[in-house]
Coordinates of C-alpha atoms in Angstrom, one line a residue:
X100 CA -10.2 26.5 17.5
X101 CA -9.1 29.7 19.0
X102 CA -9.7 31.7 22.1
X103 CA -12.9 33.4 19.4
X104 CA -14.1 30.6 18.5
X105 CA -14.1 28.9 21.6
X106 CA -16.3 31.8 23.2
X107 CA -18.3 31.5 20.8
X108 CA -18.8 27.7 21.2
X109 CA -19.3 28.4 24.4
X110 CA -22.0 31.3 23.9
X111 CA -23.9 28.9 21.8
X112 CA -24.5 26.3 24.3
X113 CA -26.0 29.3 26.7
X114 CA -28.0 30.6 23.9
X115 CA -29.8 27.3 23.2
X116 CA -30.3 26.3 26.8
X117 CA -33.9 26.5 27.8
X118 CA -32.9 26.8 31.5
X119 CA -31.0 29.7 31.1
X120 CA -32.0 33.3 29.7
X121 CA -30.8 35.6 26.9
X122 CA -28.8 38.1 27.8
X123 CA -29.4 41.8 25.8
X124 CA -26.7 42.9 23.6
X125 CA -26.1 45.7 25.4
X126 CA -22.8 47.6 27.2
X127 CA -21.7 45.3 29.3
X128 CA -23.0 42.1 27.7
X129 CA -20.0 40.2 27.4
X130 CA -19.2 40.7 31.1
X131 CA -22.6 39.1 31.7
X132 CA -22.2 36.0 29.1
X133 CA -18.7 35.1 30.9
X134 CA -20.4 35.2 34.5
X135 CA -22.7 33.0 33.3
X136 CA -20.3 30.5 32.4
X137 CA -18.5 31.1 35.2
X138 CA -21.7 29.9 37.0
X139 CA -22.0 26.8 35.1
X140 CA -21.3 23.8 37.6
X141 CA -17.7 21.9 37.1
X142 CA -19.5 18.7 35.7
X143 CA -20.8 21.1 32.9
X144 CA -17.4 22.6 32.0
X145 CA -16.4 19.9 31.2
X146 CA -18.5 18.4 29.0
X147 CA -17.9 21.7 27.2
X148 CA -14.3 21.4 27.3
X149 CA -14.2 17.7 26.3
X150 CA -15.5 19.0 22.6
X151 CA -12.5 21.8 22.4
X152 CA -9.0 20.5 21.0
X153 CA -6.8 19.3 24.2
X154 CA -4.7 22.8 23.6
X155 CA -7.4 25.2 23.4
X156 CA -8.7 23.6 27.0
X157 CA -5.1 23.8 28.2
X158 CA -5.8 27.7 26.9
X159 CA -9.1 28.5 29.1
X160 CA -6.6 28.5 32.3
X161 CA -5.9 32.3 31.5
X162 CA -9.5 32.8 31.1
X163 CA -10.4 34.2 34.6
X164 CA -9.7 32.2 38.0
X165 CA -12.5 30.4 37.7
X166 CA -11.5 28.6 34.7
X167 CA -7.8 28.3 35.8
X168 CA -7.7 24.6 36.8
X169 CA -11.3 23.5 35.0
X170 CA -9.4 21.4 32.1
X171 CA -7.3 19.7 34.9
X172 CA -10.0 17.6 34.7
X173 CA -10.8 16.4 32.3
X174 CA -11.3 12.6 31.2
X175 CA -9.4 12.5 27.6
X176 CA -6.2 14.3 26.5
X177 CA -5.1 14.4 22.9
X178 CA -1.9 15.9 21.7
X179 CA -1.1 16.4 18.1
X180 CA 2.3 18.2 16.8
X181 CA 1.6 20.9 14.7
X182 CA 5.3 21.1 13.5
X183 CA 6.5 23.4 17.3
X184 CA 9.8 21.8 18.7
X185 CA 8.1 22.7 22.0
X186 CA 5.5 19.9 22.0
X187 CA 7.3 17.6 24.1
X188 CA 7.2 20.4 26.6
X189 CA 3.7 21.3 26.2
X190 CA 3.0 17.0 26.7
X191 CA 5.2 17.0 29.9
X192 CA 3.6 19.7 31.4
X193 CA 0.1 19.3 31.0
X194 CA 0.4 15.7 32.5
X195 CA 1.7 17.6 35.6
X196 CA -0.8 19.4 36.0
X197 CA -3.2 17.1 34.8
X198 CA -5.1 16.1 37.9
X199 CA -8.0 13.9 37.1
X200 CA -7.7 10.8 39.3
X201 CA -8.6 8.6 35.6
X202 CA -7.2 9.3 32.5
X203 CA -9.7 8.0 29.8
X204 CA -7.7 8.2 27.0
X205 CA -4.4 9.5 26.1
X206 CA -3.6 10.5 22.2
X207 CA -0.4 11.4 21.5
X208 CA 1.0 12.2 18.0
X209 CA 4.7 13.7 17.6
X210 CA 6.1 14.8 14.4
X211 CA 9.6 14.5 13.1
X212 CA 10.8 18.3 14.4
X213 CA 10.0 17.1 18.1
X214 CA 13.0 16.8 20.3
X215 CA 14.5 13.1 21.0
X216 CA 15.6 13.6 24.4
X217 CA 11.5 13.9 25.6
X218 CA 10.5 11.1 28.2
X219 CA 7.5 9.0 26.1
X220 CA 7.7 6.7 28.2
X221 CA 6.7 8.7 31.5
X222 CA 4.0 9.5 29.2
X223 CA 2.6 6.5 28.8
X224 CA 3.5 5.5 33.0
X225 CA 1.6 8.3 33.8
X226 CA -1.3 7.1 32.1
X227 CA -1.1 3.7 33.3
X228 CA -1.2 4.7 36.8
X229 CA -4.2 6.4 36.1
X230 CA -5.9 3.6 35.0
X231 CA -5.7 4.6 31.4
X232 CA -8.3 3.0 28.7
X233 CA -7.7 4.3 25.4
X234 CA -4.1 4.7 24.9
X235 CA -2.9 6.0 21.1
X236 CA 0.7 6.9 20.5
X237 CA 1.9 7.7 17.1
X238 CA 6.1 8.5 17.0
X239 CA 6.7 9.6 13.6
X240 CA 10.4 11.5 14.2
X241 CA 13.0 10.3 13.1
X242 CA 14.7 8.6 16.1
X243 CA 15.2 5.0 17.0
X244 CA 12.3 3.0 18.0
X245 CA 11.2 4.0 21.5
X246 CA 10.7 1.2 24.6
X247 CA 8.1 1.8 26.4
X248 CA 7.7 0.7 29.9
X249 CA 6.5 -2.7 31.3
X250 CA 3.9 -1.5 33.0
X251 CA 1.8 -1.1 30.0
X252 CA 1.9 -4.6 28.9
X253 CA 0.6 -5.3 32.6
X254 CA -2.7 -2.6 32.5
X255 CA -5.6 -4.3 33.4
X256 CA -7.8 -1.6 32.3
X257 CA -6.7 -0.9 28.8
X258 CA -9.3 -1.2 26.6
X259 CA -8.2 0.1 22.9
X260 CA -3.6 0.3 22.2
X261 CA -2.7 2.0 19.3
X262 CA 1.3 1.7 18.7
X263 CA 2.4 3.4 15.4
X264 CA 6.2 4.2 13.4
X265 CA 9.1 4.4 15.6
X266 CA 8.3 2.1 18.6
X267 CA 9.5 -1.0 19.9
X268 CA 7.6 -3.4 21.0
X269 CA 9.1 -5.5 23.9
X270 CA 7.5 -7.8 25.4
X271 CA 10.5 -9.4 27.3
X272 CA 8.5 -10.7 30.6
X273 CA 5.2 -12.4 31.3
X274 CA 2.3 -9.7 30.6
X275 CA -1.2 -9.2 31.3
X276 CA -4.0 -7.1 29.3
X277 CA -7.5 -8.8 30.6
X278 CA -9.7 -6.0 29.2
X279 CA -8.0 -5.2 25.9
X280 CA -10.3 -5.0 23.0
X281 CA -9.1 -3.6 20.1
X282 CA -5.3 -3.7 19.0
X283 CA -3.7 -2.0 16.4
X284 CA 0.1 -2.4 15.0
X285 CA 1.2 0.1 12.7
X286 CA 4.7 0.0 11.0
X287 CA 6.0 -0.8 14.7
X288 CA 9.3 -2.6 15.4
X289 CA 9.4 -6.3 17.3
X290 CA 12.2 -6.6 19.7
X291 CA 11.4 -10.4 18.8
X292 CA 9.0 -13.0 17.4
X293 CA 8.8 -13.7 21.0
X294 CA 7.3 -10.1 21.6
X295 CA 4.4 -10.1 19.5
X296 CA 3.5 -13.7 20.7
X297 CA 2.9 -12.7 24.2
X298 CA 1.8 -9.2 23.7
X299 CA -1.4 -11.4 21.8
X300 CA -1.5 -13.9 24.3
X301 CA -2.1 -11.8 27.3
X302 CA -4.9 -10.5 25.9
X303 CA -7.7 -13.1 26.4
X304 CA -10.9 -11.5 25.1
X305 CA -9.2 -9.3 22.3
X306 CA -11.8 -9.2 19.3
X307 CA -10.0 -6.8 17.2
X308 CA -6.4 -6.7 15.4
X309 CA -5.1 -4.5 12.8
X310 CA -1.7 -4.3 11.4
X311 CA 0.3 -2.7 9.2
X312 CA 3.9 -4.5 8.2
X313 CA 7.3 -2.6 8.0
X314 CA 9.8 -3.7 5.9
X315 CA 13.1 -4.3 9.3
X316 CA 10.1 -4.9 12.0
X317 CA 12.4 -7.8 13.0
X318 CA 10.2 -10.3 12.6
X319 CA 10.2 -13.9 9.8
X320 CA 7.2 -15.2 11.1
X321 CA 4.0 -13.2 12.1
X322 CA 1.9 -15.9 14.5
X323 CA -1.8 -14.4 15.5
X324 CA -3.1 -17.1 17.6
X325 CA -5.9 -15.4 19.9
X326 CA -8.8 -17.8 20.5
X327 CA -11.2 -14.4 21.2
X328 CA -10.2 -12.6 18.1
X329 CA -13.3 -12.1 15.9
X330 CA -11.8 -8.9 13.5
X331 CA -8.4 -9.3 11.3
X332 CA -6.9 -6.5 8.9
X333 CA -3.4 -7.2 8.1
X334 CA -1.3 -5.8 5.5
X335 CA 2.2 -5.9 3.9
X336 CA 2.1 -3.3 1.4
X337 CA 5.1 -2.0 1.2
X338 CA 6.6 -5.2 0.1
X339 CA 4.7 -5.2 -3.1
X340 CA 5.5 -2.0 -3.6
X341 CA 8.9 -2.3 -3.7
X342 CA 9.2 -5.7 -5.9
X343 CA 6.4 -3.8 -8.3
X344 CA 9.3 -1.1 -8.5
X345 CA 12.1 -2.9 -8.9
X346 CA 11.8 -6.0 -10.4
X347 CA 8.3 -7.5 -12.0
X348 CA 7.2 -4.1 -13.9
X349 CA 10.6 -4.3 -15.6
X350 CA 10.1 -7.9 -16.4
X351 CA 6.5 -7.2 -17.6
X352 CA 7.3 -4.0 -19.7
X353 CA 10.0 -6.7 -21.9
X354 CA 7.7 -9.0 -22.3
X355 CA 4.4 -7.3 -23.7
X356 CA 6.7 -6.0 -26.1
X357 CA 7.3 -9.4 -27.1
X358 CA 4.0 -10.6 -26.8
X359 CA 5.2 -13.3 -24.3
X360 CA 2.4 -12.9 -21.6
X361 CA 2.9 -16.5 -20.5
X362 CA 6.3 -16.0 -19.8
X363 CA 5.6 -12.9 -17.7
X364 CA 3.6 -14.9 -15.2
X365 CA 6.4 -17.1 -14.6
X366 CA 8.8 -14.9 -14.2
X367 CA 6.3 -13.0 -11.7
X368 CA 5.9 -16.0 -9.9
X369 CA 9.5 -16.6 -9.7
X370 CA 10.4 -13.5 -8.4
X371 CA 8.1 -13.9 -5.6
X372 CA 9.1 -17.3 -4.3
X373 CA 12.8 -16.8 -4.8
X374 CA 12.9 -12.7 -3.5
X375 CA 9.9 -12.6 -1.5
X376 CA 9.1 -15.7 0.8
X377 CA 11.1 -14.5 3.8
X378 CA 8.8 -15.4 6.3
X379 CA 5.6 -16.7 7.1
X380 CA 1.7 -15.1 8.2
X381 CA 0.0 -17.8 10.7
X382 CA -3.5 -17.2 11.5
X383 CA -5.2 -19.5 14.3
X384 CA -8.0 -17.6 15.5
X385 CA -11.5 -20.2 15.6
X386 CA -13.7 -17.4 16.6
X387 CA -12.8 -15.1 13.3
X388 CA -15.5 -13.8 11.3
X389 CA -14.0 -11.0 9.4
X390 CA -10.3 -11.4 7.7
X391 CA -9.0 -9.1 5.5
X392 CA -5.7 -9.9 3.9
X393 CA -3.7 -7.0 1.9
X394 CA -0.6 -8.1 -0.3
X395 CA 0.9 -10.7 1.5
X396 CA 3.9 -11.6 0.1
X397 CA 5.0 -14.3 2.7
X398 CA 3.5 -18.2 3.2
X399 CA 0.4 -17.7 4.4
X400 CA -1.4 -20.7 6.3
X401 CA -4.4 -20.1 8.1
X402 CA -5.9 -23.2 10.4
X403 CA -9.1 -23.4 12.6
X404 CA -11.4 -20.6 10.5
X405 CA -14.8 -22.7 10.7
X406 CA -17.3 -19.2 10.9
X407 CA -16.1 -17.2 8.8
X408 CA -18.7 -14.1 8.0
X409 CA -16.5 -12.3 5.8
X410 CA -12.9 -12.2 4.0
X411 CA -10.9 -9.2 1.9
X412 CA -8.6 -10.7 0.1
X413 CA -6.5 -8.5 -1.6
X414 CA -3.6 -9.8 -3.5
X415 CA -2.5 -13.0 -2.1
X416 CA 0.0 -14.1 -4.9
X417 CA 1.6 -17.1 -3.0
X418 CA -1.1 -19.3 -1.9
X419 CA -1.8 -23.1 -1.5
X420 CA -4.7 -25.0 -2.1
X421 CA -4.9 -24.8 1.7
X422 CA -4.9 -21.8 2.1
X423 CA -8.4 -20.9 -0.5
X424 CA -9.6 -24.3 1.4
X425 CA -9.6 -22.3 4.7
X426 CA -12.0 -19.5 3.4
X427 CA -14.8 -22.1 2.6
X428 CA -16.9 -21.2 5.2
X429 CA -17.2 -17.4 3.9
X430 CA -20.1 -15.9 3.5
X431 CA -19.1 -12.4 1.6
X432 CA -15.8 -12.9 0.2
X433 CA -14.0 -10.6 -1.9
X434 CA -11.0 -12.8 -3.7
X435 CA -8.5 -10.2 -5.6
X436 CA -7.3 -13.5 -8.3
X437 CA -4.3 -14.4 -9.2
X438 CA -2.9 -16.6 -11.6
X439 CA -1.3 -19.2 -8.8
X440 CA -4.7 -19.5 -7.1
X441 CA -6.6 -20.8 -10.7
X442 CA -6.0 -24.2 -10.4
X443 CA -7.9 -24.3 -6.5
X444 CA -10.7 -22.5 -7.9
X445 CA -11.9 -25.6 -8.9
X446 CA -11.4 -27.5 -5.6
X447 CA -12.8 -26.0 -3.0
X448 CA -16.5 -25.7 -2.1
X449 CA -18.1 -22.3 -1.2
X450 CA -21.0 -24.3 0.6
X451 CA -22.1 -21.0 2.9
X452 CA -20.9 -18.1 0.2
X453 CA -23.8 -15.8 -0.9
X454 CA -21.7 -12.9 -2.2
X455 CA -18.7 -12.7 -4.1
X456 CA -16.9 -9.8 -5.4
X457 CA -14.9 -11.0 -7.8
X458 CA -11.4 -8.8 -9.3
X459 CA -9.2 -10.7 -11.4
X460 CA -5.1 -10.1 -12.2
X461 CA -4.9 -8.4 -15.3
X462 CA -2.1 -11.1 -16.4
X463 CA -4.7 -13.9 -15.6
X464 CA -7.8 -15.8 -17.9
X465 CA -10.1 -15.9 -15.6
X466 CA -13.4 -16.9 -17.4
X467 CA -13.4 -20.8 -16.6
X468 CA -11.8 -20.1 -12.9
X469 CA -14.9 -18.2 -12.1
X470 CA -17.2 -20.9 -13.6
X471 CA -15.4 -22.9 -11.6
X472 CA -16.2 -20.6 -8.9
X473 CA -20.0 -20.7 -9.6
X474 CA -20.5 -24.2 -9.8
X475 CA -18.5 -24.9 -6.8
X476 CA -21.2 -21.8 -4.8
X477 CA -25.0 -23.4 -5.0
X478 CA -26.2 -20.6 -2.7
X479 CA -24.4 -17.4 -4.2
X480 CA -27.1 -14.6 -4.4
X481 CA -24.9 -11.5 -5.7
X482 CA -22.5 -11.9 -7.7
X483 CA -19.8 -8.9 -8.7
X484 CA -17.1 -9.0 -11.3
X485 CA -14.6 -6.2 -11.7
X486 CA -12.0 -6.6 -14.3
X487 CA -9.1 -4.8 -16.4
X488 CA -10.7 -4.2 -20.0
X489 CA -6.8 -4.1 -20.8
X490 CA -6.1 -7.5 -19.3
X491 CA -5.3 -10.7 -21.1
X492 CA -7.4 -12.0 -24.0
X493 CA -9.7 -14.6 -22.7
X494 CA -10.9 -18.2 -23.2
X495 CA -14.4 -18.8 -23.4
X496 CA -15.4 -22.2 -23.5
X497 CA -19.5 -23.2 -22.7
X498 CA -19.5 -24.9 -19.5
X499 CA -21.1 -28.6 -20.0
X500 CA -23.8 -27.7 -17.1
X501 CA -24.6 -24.6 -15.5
X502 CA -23.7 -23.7 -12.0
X503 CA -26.6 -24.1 -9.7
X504 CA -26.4 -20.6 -8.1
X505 CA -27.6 -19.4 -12.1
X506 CA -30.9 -21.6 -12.3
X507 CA -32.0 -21.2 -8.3
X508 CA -30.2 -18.3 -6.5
X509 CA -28.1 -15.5 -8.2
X510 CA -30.3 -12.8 -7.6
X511 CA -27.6 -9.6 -7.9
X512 CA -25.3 -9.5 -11.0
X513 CA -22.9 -6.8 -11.5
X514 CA -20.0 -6.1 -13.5
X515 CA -17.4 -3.2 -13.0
X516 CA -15.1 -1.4 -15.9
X517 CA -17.2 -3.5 -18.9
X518 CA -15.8 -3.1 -22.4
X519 CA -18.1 -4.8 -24.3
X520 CA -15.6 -7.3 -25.4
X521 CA -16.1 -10.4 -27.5
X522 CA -15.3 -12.6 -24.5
X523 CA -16.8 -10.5 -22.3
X524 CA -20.2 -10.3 -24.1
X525 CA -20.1 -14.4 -24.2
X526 CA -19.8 -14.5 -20.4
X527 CA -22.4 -11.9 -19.9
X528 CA -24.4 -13.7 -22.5
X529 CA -24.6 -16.7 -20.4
X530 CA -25.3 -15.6 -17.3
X531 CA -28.0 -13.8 -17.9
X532 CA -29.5 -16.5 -20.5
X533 CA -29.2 -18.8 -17.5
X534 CA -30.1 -17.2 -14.3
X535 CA -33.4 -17.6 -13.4
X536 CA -33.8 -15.7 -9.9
X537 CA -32.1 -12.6 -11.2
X538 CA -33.7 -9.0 -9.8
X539 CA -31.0 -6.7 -10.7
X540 CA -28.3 -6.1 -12.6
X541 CA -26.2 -3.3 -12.7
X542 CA -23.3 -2.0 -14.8
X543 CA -20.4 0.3 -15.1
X544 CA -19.2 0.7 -18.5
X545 CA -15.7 1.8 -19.8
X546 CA -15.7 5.8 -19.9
X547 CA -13.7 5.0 -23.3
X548 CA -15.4 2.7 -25.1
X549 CA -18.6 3.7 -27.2
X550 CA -21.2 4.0 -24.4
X551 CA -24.6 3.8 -26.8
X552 CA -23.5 1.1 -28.7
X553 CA -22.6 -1.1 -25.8
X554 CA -25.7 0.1 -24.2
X555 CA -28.2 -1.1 -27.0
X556 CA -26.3 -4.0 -27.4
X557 CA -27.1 -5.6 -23.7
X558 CA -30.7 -3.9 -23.7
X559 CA -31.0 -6.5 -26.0
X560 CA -29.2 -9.7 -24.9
X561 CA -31.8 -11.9 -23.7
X562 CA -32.5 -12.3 -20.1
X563 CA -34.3 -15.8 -18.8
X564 CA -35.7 -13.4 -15.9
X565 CA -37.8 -11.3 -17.7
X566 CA -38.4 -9.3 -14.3
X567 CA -35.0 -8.5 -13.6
X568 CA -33.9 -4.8 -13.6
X569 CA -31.1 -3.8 -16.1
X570 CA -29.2 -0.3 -14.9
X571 CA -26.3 1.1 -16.7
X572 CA -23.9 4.2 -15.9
X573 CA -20.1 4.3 -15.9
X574 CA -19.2 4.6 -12.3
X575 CA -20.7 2.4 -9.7
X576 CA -19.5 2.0 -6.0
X577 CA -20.5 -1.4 -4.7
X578 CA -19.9 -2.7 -1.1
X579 CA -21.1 -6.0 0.6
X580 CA -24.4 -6.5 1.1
X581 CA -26.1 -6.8 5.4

């Protein structure tokens, strides 16, 4: 927003005022508009100012006298580099004259063109002694992982710390965050595994944690045990990424060739427990409710998850029965499954799961793992399946009874990317000869298969709820249901 646009912001919030008159586009009419702001009490300024970009409010100092020190004051500061090697400057000296007795928030983002000699860390002190409680810094040049100063890990008024890229986070004495909420750990570096465990601990009513791995953060084992915590993301994507690269899509590519899709697995699964296990996720966190779990390569052992509302699990591919037996108390679970979590599937009891969004590996045959799935849910209500049409031929063999959830709850069936193939049109056969509660059922077909045929064909499969709704397109977006 420029000086322009910010009159004109400005202008705008006189014009629709009810307390205050229009002025008559006459000569002299912008003279009068800027004395009436100017006239506009301090408090007001600044809830004007606290909509304009932190540089354009910087900007109104050179306004008139009147506005000279206005933005001085106010509550939240964010800085953004745009790409100017005179950011760090700009940063420095606006917390000079920055004279607000509180510093709500302080946002800082600094590109890779900004000078490494700037002091963050006087930054983020200056903050802190302003009793600071939304603090965001995001370092993406491209020098070594900053320090910051003790004194954060000590603010007792800290509310929401975001710490992203190139910082280190050392947590080398005892430390104390009694009003931190909300947490988030983006491709930071860990002076230790000692850091990260008191940097959780010393925050006794935190309810919200999100991280994002990086491949040297320094750390084997990643230990969130926060008896508060109610919110969990954590992901370790880049892992995958680089074993997809490298070393499995290689393997995989050989193998189709040679129709040996059995032997791809194992060799998948190998590569992952020989390459891959370096280190370990622990979650003990009793008050969770909402886990979700992207790519985690490591061990993975969750303990003490009894109320569980909803879990995200995205590509697990190393888990134990132990680990699926920790998610039992879901209610909306959305299981991304692969071929070492089949043989739990029939296990472990779903007793409280009502929705389950269900997106099998493409190398897996999933038909009897999600029957196992069903039969081990009695009170599932929606039920989603999203597959690869180009996955592995399946296996279709009529379960001897049918899953409880079909004759006296499954009320939502869907089903994402359908091809209309032989196995798929036995499952889909089944579950709608057999589920008696059903209201709706939605699906998305294949853009490339032949969309009328397929279309006539399920119009006319048989459905034991003669109520139920049948809607058909090829793109659907589906979330979990309130």
């Amino acid at each position: 927003m420029g000086f322009l646009s910010c009159w004109s912001f400005l202008w705008d919030i006189i014009h629709i005022d009810k307390h205050l008159s229009t002025v008559p586009e006459t000569e002299g009419c912008q003279q009068r508009i800027e004395t009436r702001i100017c006239a506009l009490p301090d408090d007001l300024l600044l809830q004007i100012l606290h909509h304009v970009p932190t540089k354009e409010a910087v900007a109104t100092s050179i306004l008139s006298k009147r506005w000279r020190y206005v933005w001085t004051m106010v509550p939240r500061l964010e800085f953004k580099d745009e790409g100017s090697e005179s950011v760090g400057w700009f940063i420095e000296k606006s917390l000079q004259l920055h004279k607000a007795p509180k510093l709500d928030g302080l946002i800082v983002e600094i590109g890779p063109h900004c000078p490494f000699d700037v002091d963050v860390g006087k930054w983020v002190e200056n903050a802190v002694n302003r009793d600071v409680e939304d603090l965001d810094f995001k370092l993406l040049w491209t020098a070594e992982p900053t320090r910051f100063p003790k004194c954060l890990y000590t603010c007792d008024t800290l509310v929401y710390l975001t710490l992203s890229n190139q910082i280190l986070v050392d947590v080398s004495s005892p430390a104390s965050l009694p009003s931190l909420l909300y947490l988030s750990l983006h491709y930071v570096v860990y002076k230790d595994d000692g850091s990260l465990v008191r940097l959780l601990s010393s925050s006794p009513i935190l309810k919200w944690l999100s991280v994002h791995r990086h491949e040297n953060d320094n750390l084997k084992t990643f230990t969130v045990k926060v008896s508060s915590l109610e919110s969990f993301y954590y992901d370790d994507n880049w892992l995958k990424n680089e074993v997809e690269d490298n070393e499995i899509d290689e393997v995989e590519v050989d193998a189709v060739e040679d129709n040996e899709v059995d032997e791809v697995v194992d060799n998948e699964v190998e590569v992952d427990e020989d390459d891959d296990l370096n280190g370990s996720l622990v979650i003990d966190s009793p008050a969770l409710k909402n886990l979700q779990l992207y790519e985690v390569w490591d061990y993975c052992l969750i303990e003490n998850m009894s109320f569980l509302d909803e879990a995200f699990i995205n590509n697990v591919p190393n888990p134990d029965d132990k680990f699926l037996r920790s998610l039992s108390s879901v209610i909306h679970l959305y299981l991304y499954l692969t071929k070492s979590m089949v043989a739990c599937c029939n296990a472990i009891k779903f007793s409280r799961l009502i929705e389950l969004h269900f997106h099998p590996d493409d190398l897996v045959d999933w038909l009897m793992p999600l029957i196992f799935l069903l039969q081990n849910s009695p009170q599932l209500k929606t039920l989603t399946i999203d597959n690869n049409f180009e996955g592995l031929p399946l296996s279709w063999n009529q379960p001897v009874s049918i899953p409880g959830c079909l004759l006296s709850h499954l009320e939502i069936f869907r089903w994402g990317d359908y091809g209309g193939r032989e196995d798929e049109k036995q499952l889909m056969t089944y579950i709608l000869a057999n589920s008696k509660c059903l209201k709706t059922v939605e699906i998305s077909l294949l853009a490339t298969c032949n969309l009328e045929d397929i279309q006539e064909e399920l119009e006319s499969m048989p459905r034991v709820s003669t109520s139920s709704q049948l809607l058909i397109s090829t793109k659907m977006d589906w979330r979990f249901n309130d």
